Amino acid sequence: MVDAAGTGVHLAKIANAGFSGRPMYSLLDPSRFVVFITGATSGFGAAAARRYVAAGGKVIATGRREDRLLELRDELGADKCHIIALDVRDRTALQAAIAAIPAPFDAINVVLANAGLALGLQPAAEADLDDWQTMIDTNVSGLVYTVRLLLPGMVARGGGHVVTMGSVAGEFAYPGGSVYAASKAFVKHFALAIRSDLQGKNIRVTDIEPGLTETEFSIVRFKGDESKAGNVYSGTKAMTADDIAESIFWATSLPEHVNVNKIQLMATTQAIGPFDIYRQN
């Protein structure tokens, strides 16, 4: 549903009856959202922050690059966007930052555990172990720290929604993506497991699994080499960060009795490739 201006903002209430004659589902009022977002300095995190604020919600935007967080707060307004400069790999700093969030931003009901990255595409026997460790520390440890530290508050407040950022790589591995793909497979199963742990707590869990999306992802993967990063998207049409943010917003806007376990998205120009078969010459 969209508003009269066609902006794509979900309506809080739908008055018309459904095909069965029963009232149609009422979507959640977007103005009630208080969303904690990691990795909000670019890509999916920044796009999601803009999407929720555009709908009337509030966000706590976190990330390592304070200059970008300040720009985001200036854009969205300090009354709608609270910023925290931190690295999710630092559990002590994360815990202290969460404890210090002021009202009304402390009434968090959506957690978007988005911070993550890929580094390198070398074969496993040649990969940089420091790159592997950074991916594990960020994509796995940072994500579980974030979710674990914010869950008790949502349980105490009677509900909420955990959104984890996975990837199609968590299901479809590819050459050079060994640890990245493994980290995203972890995210997928972590989301499913905590979904079971949270039965009866009115807390929903959704794993978002994007495919080819043009963001700073490839620039980070290739450590600033814009030529290599550009080749990833050359000659094709990838998804955008706004596309992914819309799917996140949709899943969290559904009625509270509806849980979307996962959303797997791929660009129309991307599909599953054939199996890699080694053949001797």
mmCIF file of C-alpha atoms in Angstrom:
data_model
loop_
_atom_site.group_PDB
_atom_site.id
_atom_site.type_symbol
_atom_site.label_atom_id
_atom_site.label_comp_id
_atom_site.label_asym_id
_atom_site.label_seq_id
_atom_site.Cartn_x
_atom_site.Cartn_y
_atom_site.Cartn_z
ATOM 1 C CA MET A 1 0.000 0.000 0.000
ATOM 2 C CA VAL A 2 1.147 3.579 -0.659
ATOM 3 C CA ASP A 3 -0.061 6.951 0.494
ATOM 4 C CA ALA A 4 -1.926 9.406 -1.726
ATOM 5 C CA ALA A 5 1.307 11.008 -2.844
ATOM 6 C CA GLY A 6 2.651 7.673 -4.032
ATOM 7 C CA THR A 7 5.721 7.816 -1.796
ATOM 8 C CA GLY A 8 5.609 4.144 -0.878
ATOM 9 C CA VAL A 9 5.019 4.786 2.831
ATOM 10 C CA HIS A 10 2.902 2.002 4.310
ATOM 11 C CA LEU A 11 -0.476 3.011 5.694
ATOM 12 C CA ALA A 12 -0.965 2.275 9.364
ATOM 13 C CA LYS A 13 -4.548 1.079 8.892
ATOM 14 C CA ILE A 14 -6.420 -0.491 6.022
ATOM 15 C CA ALA A 15 -10.161 0.005 6.252
ATOM 16 C CA ASN A 16 -11.326 -2.025 3.245
ATOM 17 C CA ALA A 17 -12.467 -5.606 3.640
ATOM 18 C CA GLY A 18 -10.499 -8.476 2.133
ATOM 19 C CA PHE A 19 -11.767 -10.933 -0.437
ATOM 20 C CA SER A 20 -13.211 -13.139 2.295
ATOM 21 C CA GLY A 21 -15.234 -10.268 3.709
ATOM 22 C CA ARG A 22 -13.022 -10.104 6.786
ATOM 23 C CA PRO A 23 -11.069 -6.910 7.613
ATOM 24 C CA MET A 24 -7.696 -6.814 5.920
ATOM 25 C CA TYR A 25 -4.514 -6.872 7.975
ATOM 26 C CA SER A 26 -3.546 -3.609 9.648
ATOM 27 C CA LEU A 27 0.105 -2.797 9.128
ATOM 28 C CA LEU A 28 2.133 -1.530 12.050
ATOM 29 C CA ASP A 29 2.201 2.214 12.544
ATOM 30 C CA PRO A 30 5.647 3.237 11.221
ATOM 31 C CA SER A 31 5.898 6.114 13.698
ATOM 32 C CA ARG A 32 6.287 3.584 16.517
ATOM 33 C CA PHE A 33 9.601 2.272 15.208
ATOM 34 C CA VAL A 34 12.767 2.861 17.217
ATOM 35 C CA VAL A 35 15.469 1.113 15.213
ATOM 36 C CA PHE A 36 19.025 0.320 16.288
ATOM 37 C CA ILE A 37 21.184 0.013 13.156
ATOM 38 C CA THR A 38 24.785 -1.145 12.948
ATOM 39 C CA GLY A 39 26.861 -0.254 9.902
ATOM 40 C CA ALA A 40 24.758 2.852 9.281
ATOM 41 C CA THR A 41 27.522 4.893 7.642
ATOM 42 C CA SER A 42 26.767 3.590 4.142
ATOM 43 C CA GLY A 43 24.913 1.011 2.070
ATOM 44 C CA PHE A 44 22.014 -0.921 3.569
ATOM 45 C CA GLY A 45 22.356 0.661 7.012
ATOM 46 C CA ALA A 46 22.202 4.264 5.826
ATOM 47 C CA ALA A 47 19.357 3.471 3.398
ATOM 48 C CA ALA A 48 17.372 1.761 6.158
ATOM 49 C CA ALA A 49 17.880 4.734 8.483
ATOM 50 C CA ARG A 50 16.459 7.055 5.830
ATOM 51 C CA ARG A 51 13.535 4.710 5.151
ATOM 52 C CA TYR A 52 12.441 4.456 8.765
ATOM 53 C CA VAL A 53 12.782 8.175 9.435
ATOM 54 C CA ALA A 54 10.859 8.989 6.247
ATOM 55 C CA ALA A 55 8.028 6.870 7.652
ATOM 56 C CA GLY A 56 8.029 8.744 10.962
ATOM 57 C CA GLY A 57 10.232 6.450 13.039
ATOM 58 C CA LYS A 58 13.405 7.045 15.023
ATOM 59 C CA VAL A 59 16.824 5.442 14.517
ATOM 60 C CA ILE A 60 19.991 4.905 16.489
ATOM 61 C CA ALA A 61 22.664 4.933 13.786
ATOM 62 C CA THR A 62 25.998 3.348 14.658
ATOM 63 C CA GLY A 63 29.222 2.837 12.768
ATOM 64 C CA ARG A 64 32.960 3.449 12.817
ATOM 65 C CA ARG A 65 33.045 6.590 10.651
ATOM 66 C CA GLU A 66 31.865 9.414 12.873
ATOM 67 C CA ASP A 67 32.003 12.005 10.087
ATOM 68 C CA ARG A 68 29.428 10.061 8.087
ATOM 69 C CA LEU A 69 27.228 9.580 11.128
ATOM 70 C CA LEU A 70 27.254 13.321 11.740
ATOM 71 C CA GLU A 71 26.233 13.926 8.126
ATOM 72 C CA LEU A 72 23.399 11.413 8.481
ATOM 73 C CA ARG A 73 22.157 13.059 11.680
ATOM 74 C CA ASP A 74 22.252 16.480 10.021
ATOM 75 C CA GLU A 75 20.242 15.068 7.126
ATOM 76 C CA LEU A 76 17.623 13.250 9.212
ATOM 77 C CA GLY A 77 17.434 15.545 12.251
ATOM 78 C CA ALA A 78 18.710 15.032 15.792
ATOM 79 C CA ASP A 79 15.172 14.431 17.047
ATOM 80 C CA LYS A 80 14.876 11.422 14.714
ATOM 81 C CA CYS A 81 18.454 10.160 14.514
ATOM 82 C CA HIS A 82 20.734 9.466 17.478
ATOM 83 C CA ILE A 83 24.281 8.523 16.494
ATOM 84 C CA ILE A 84 26.939 6.403 18.190
ATOM 85 C CA ALA A 85 30.450 6.029 16.786
ATOM 86 C CA LEU A 86 31.658 2.531 17.624
ATOM 87 C CA ASP A 87 33.077 -0.716 16.272
ATOM 88 C CA VAL A 88 30.744 -3.681 16.824
ATOM 89 C CA ARG A 89 33.789 -5.914 17.357
ATOM 90 C CA ASP A 90 34.415 -4.084 20.653
ATOM 91 C CA ARG A 91 31.931 -5.776 22.971
ATOM 92 C CA THR A 92 32.746 -3.566 25.975
ATOM 93 C CA ALA A 93 32.253 -0.355 24.005
ATOM 94 C CA LEU A 94 29.048 -1.676 22.473
ATOM 95 C CA GLN A 95 27.630 -2.621 25.862
ATOM 96 C CA ALA A 96 28.482 0.806 27.340
ATOM 97 C CA ALA A 97 26.998 2.630 24.347
ATOM 98 C CA ILE A 98 23.714 0.718 24.558
ATOM 99 C CA ALA A 99 23.441 1.397 28.290
ATOM 100 C CA ALA A 100 23.902 5.136 27.658
ATOM 101 C CA ILE A 101 21.240 5.595 24.946
ATOM 102 C CA PRO A 102 18.946 8.435 26.073
ATOM 103 C CA ALA A 103 15.145 8.490 26.009
ATOM 104 C CA PRO A 104 13.145 8.246 23.799
ATOM 105 C CA PHE A 105 15.719 6.390 21.686
ATOM 106 C CA ASP A 106 16.177 3.744 24.380
ATOM 107 C CA ALA A 107 12.765 2.174 23.626
ATOM 108 C CA ILE A 108 14.286 0.043 20.849
ATOM 109 C CA ASN A 109 11.857 -2.306 19.100
ATOM 110 C CA VAL A 110 13.800 -3.142 15.920
ATOM 111 C CA VAL A 111 17.430 -4.260 15.767
ATOM 112 C CA LEU A 112 19.069 -4.225 12.341
ATOM 113 C CA ALA A 113 22.336 -6.131 12.763
ATOM 114 C CA ASN A 114 23.748 -4.958 9.468
ATOM 115 C CA ALA A 115 27.466 -4.324 10.015
ATOM 116 C CA GLY A 116 29.521 -6.730 7.916
ATOM 117 C CA LEU A 117 32.020 -6.966 5.104
ATOM 118 C CA ALA A 118 33.898 -9.171 2.662
ATOM 119 C CA LEU A 119 37.646 -8.924 2.150
ATOM 120 C CA GLY A 120 39.515 -10.419 -0.784
ATOM 121 C CA LEU A 121 38.714 -13.125 -3.313
ATOM 122 C CA GLN A 122 41.843 -15.240 -3.080
ATOM 123 C CA PRO A 123 41.615 -19.041 -3.012
ATOM 124 C CA ALA A 124 41.557 -20.467 0.508
ATOM 125 C CA ALA A 125 45.199 -21.620 0.413
ATOM 126 C CA GLU A 126 46.324 -18.086 -0.472
ATOM 127 C CA ALA A 127 43.896 -15.953 1.554
ATOM 128 C CA ASP A 128 45.104 -13.431 4.101
ATOM 129 C CA LEU A 129 44.414 -14.788 7.594
ATOM 130 C CA ASP A 130 43.973 -11.242 8.911
ATOM 131 C CA ASP A 131 41.197 -10.717 6.349
ATOM 132 C CA TRP A 132 39.539 -13.937 7.489
ATOM 133 C CA GLN A 133 39.765 -12.889 11.133
ATOM 134 C CA THR A 134 38.290 -9.455 10.392
ATOM 135 C CA MET A 135 35.312 -11.035 8.604
ATOM 136 C CA ILE A 136 34.711 -13.470 11.465
ATOM 137 C CA ASP A 137 35.033 -10.750 14.106
ATOM 138 C CA THR A 138 32.647 -8.410 12.272
ATOM 139 C CA ASN A 139 30.137 -10.665 10.511
ATOM 140 C CA VAL A 140 29.822 -13.191 13.322
ATOM 141 C CA SER A 141 31.063 -11.821 16.650
ATOM 142 C CA GLY A 142 29.894 -8.235 16.112
ATOM 143 C CA LEU A 143 26.473 -9.426 15.007
ATOM 144 C CA VAL A 144 25.934 -11.750 17.958
ATOM 145 C CA TYR A 145 27.170 -9.113 20.418
ATOM 146 C CA THR A 146 24.644 -6.647 19.007
ATOM 147 C CA VAL A 147 21.700 -9.025 19.134
ATOM 148 C CA ARG A 148 22.542 -10.481 22.542
ATOM 149 C CA LEU A 149 22.978 -7.085 24.207
ATOM 150 C CA LEU A 150 19.724 -5.666 22.821
ATOM 151 C CA LEU A 151 17.449 -8.675 23.286
ATOM 152 C CA PRO A 152 16.863 -8.322 27.053
ATOM 153 C CA GLY A 153 15.453 -4.827 26.603
ATOM 154 C CA MET A 154 13.021 -5.963 23.932
ATOM 155 C CA VAL A 155 11.936 -8.914 26.054
ATOM 156 C CA ALA A 156 11.347 -6.577 29.000
ATOM 157 C CA ARG A 157 9.340 -4.171 26.827
ATOM 158 C CA GLY A 158 7.163 -6.998 25.545
ATOM 159 C CA GLY A 159 8.214 -7.351 21.928
ATOM 160 C CA GLY A 160 10.337 -6.331 19.007
ATOM 161 C CA HIS A 161 11.987 -7.481 15.805
ATOM 162 C CA VAL A 162 15.530 -8.694 15.133
ATOM 163 C CA VAL A 163 16.712 -8.292 11.535
ATOM 164 C CA THR A 164 20.013 -9.918 10.611
ATOM 165 C CA MET A 165 21.898 -9.172 7.426
ATOM 166 C CA GLY A 166 22.797 -12.387 5.654
ATOM 167 C CA SER A 167 23.571 -12.973 1.991
ATOM 168 C CA VAL A 168 22.808 -15.346 -0.843
ATOM 169 C CA ALA A 169 26.429 -16.408 -0.258
ATOM 170 C CA GLY A 170 25.218 -18.119 2.904
ATOM 171 C CA GLU A 171 23.401 -20.602 0.690
ATOM 172 C CA PHE A 172 25.300 -20.496 -2.588
ATOM 173 C CA ALA A 173 29.066 -20.476 -2.011
ATOM 174 C CA TYR A 174 31.479 -19.278 -4.681
ATOM 175 C CA PRO A 175 35.248 -19.416 -5.339
ATOM 176 C CA GLY A 176 37.157 -17.012 -3.126
ATOM 177 C CA GLY A 177 34.215 -16.513 -0.793
ATOM 178 C CA SER A 178 35.051 -19.226 1.724
ATOM 179 C CA VAL A 179 34.996 -17.374 5.058
ATOM 180 C CA TYR A 180 32.553 -14.711 3.886
ATOM 181 C CA ALA A 181 30.081 -17.375 2.734
ATOM 182 C CA ALA A 182 30.595 -19.362 5.937
ATOM 183 C CA SER A 183 29.959 -16.274 8.058
ATOM 184 C CA LYS A 184 26.671 -15.630 6.268
ATOM 185 C CA ALA A 185 25.628 -19.272 6.656
ATOM 186 C CA PHE A 186 26.217 -18.748 10.371
ATOM 187 C CA VAL A 187 23.983 -15.664 10.321
ATOM 188 C CA LYS A 188 21.165 -17.607 8.646
ATOM 189 C CA HIS A 189 21.207 -20.393 11.218
ATOM 190 C CA PHE A 190 21.716 -18.012 14.129
ATOM 191 C CA ALA A 191 18.543 -16.189 13.093
ATOM 192 C CA LEU A 192 16.578 -19.432 12.877
ATOM 193 C CA ALA A 193 17.879 -20.620 16.256
ATOM 194 C CA ILE A 194 17.085 -17.440 18.173
ATOM 195 C CA ARG A 195 13.666 -17.433 16.561
ATOM 196 C CA SER A 196 13.019 -20.675 18.449
ATOM 197 C CA ASP A 197 14.577 -19.318 21.651
ATOM 198 C CA LEU A 198 12.229 -16.334 21.554
ATOM 199 C CA GLN A 199 8.966 -18.252 21.299
ATOM 200 C CA GLY A 200 6.354 -16.601 23.504
ATOM 201 C CA LYS A 201 8.294 -13.338 23.805
ATOM 202 C CA ASN A 202 6.529 -11.518 20.934
ATOM 203 C CA ILE A 203 9.872 -10.965 19.194
ATOM 204 C CA ARG A 204 10.137 -11.646 15.481
ATOM 205 C CA VAL A 205 13.329 -12.572 13.627
ATOM 206 C CA THR A 206 14.061 -12.062 9.921
ATOM 207 C CA ASP A 207 17.235 -12.787 7.966
ATOM 208 C CA ILE A 208 17.699 -10.594 4.885
ATOM 209 C CA GLU A 209 19.773 -12.340 2.191
ATOM 210 C CA PRO A 210 20.674 -10.005 -0.686
ATOM 211 C CA GLY A 211 22.488 -10.904 -3.856
ATOM 212 C CA LEU A 212 24.175 -8.513 -6.294
ATOM 213 C CA THR A 213 23.742 -4.985 -4.910
ATOM 214 C CA GLU A 214 25.776 -1.949 -5.901
ATOM 215 C CA THR A 215 27.072 -0.324 -2.716
ATOM 216 C CA GLU A 216 30.550 0.196 -1.235
ATOM 217 C CA PHE A 217 30.689 -3.579 -0.629
ATOM 218 C CA SER A 218 33.052 -4.335 -3.503
ATOM 219 C CA ILE A 219 35.223 -1.275 -2.821
ATOM 220 C CA VAL A 220 35.772 -2.647 0.682
ATOM 221 C CA ARG A 221 36.337 -6.185 -0.631
ATOM 222 C CA PHE A 222 39.049 -4.952 -3.013
ATOM 223 C CA LYS A 223 40.488 -2.545 -0.432
ATOM 224 C CA GLY A 224 39.732 0.659 -2.293
ATOM 225 C CA ASP A 225 40.488 -0.523 -5.825
ATOM 226 C CA GLU A 226 37.624 1.192 -7.643
ATOM 227 C CA SER A 227 38.518 -0.411 -10.984
ATOM 228 C CA LYS A 228 38.102 -3.941 -9.611
ATOM 229 C CA ALA A 229 34.978 -2.929 -7.719
ATOM 230 C CA GLY A 230 33.449 -1.375 -10.833
ATOM 231 C CA ASN A 231 33.983 -4.559 -12.823
ATOM 232 C CA VAL A 232 31.602 -6.400 -10.478
ATOM 233 C CA TYR A 233 28.690 -4.250 -11.675
ATOM 234 C CA SER A 234 29.847 -3.472 -15.211
ATOM 235 C CA GLY A 235 27.350 -4.261 -17.966
ATOM 236 C CA THR A 236 24.581 -5.378 -15.630
ATOM 237 C CA LYS A 237 21.893 -3.900 -13.422
ATOM 238 C CA ALA A 238 22.373 -4.657 -9.752
ATOM 239 C CA MET A 239 19.976 -3.949 -6.910
ATOM 240 C CA THR A 240 20.405 -0.805 -4.821
ATOM 241 C CA ALA A 241 20.659 -0.208 -1.097
ATOM 242 C CA ASP A 242 17.190 1.356 -1.237
ATOM 243 C CA ASP A 243 15.786 -1.902 -2.664
ATOM 244 C CA ILE A 244 17.099 -3.800 0.335
ATOM 245 C CA ALA A 245 15.967 -1.143 2.801
ATOM 246 C CA GLU A 246 12.439 -1.420 1.428
ATOM 247 C CA SER A 247 12.395 -5.174 2.019
ATOM 248 C CA ILE A 248 13.587 -4.664 5.590
ATOM 249 C CA PHE A 249 10.929 -2.035 6.192
ATOM 250 C CA TRP A 250 8.211 -4.258 4.711
ATOM 251 C CA ALA A 251 9.086 -7.248 6.897
ATOM 252 C CA THR A 252 9.041 -5.176 10.074
ATOM 253 C CA SER A 253 5.832 -3.364 9.083
ATOM 254 C CA LEU A 254 3.712 -6.504 8.828
ATOM 255 C CA PRO A 255 1.196 -7.293 11.605
ATOM 256 C CA GLU A 256 2.815 -8.550 14.781
ATOM 257 C CA HIS A 257 1.422 -12.063 14.344
ATOM 258 C CA VAL A 258 3.285 -12.470 11.017
ATOM 259 C CA ASN A 259 6.978 -13.441 11.032
ATOM 260 C CA VAL A 260 8.998 -13.459 7.815
ATOM 261 C CA ASN A 261 11.780 -15.982 8.452
ATOM 262 C CA LYS A 262 13.962 -14.801 5.596
ATOM 263 C CA ILE A 263 13.909 -12.680 2.479
ATOM 264 C CA GLN A 264 16.299 -13.765 -0.267
ATOM 265 C CA LEU A 265 16.670 -11.217 -3.059
ATOM 266 C CA MET A 266 18.663 -11.261 -6.268
ATOM 267 C CA ALA A 267 18.881 -8.814 -9.119
ATOM 268 C CA THR A 268 16.857 -9.878 -12.139
ATOM 269 C CA THR A 269 20.182 -10.067 -13.973
ATOM 270 C CA GLN A 270 21.614 -12.549 -11.452
ATOM 271 C CA ALA A 271 20.800 -16.259 -11.199
ATOM 272 C CA ILE A 272 22.242 -19.445 -9.727
ATOM 273 C CA GLY A 273 25.187 -20.674 -11.795
ATOM 274 C CA PRO A 274 26.122 -24.216 -12.815
ATOM 275 C CA PHE A 275 28.160 -26.511 -10.573
ATOM 276 C CA ASP A 276 31.915 -26.083 -10.869
ATOM 277 C CA ILE A 277 33.315 -29.380 -12.148
ATOM 278 C CA TYR A 278 37.065 -29.941 -12.360
ATOM 279 C CA ARG A 279 38.187 -31.857 -15.438
ATOM 280 C CA GLN A 280 41.659 -33.057 -16.283
ATOM 281 C CA ASN A 281 43.007 -31.935 -19.625
#
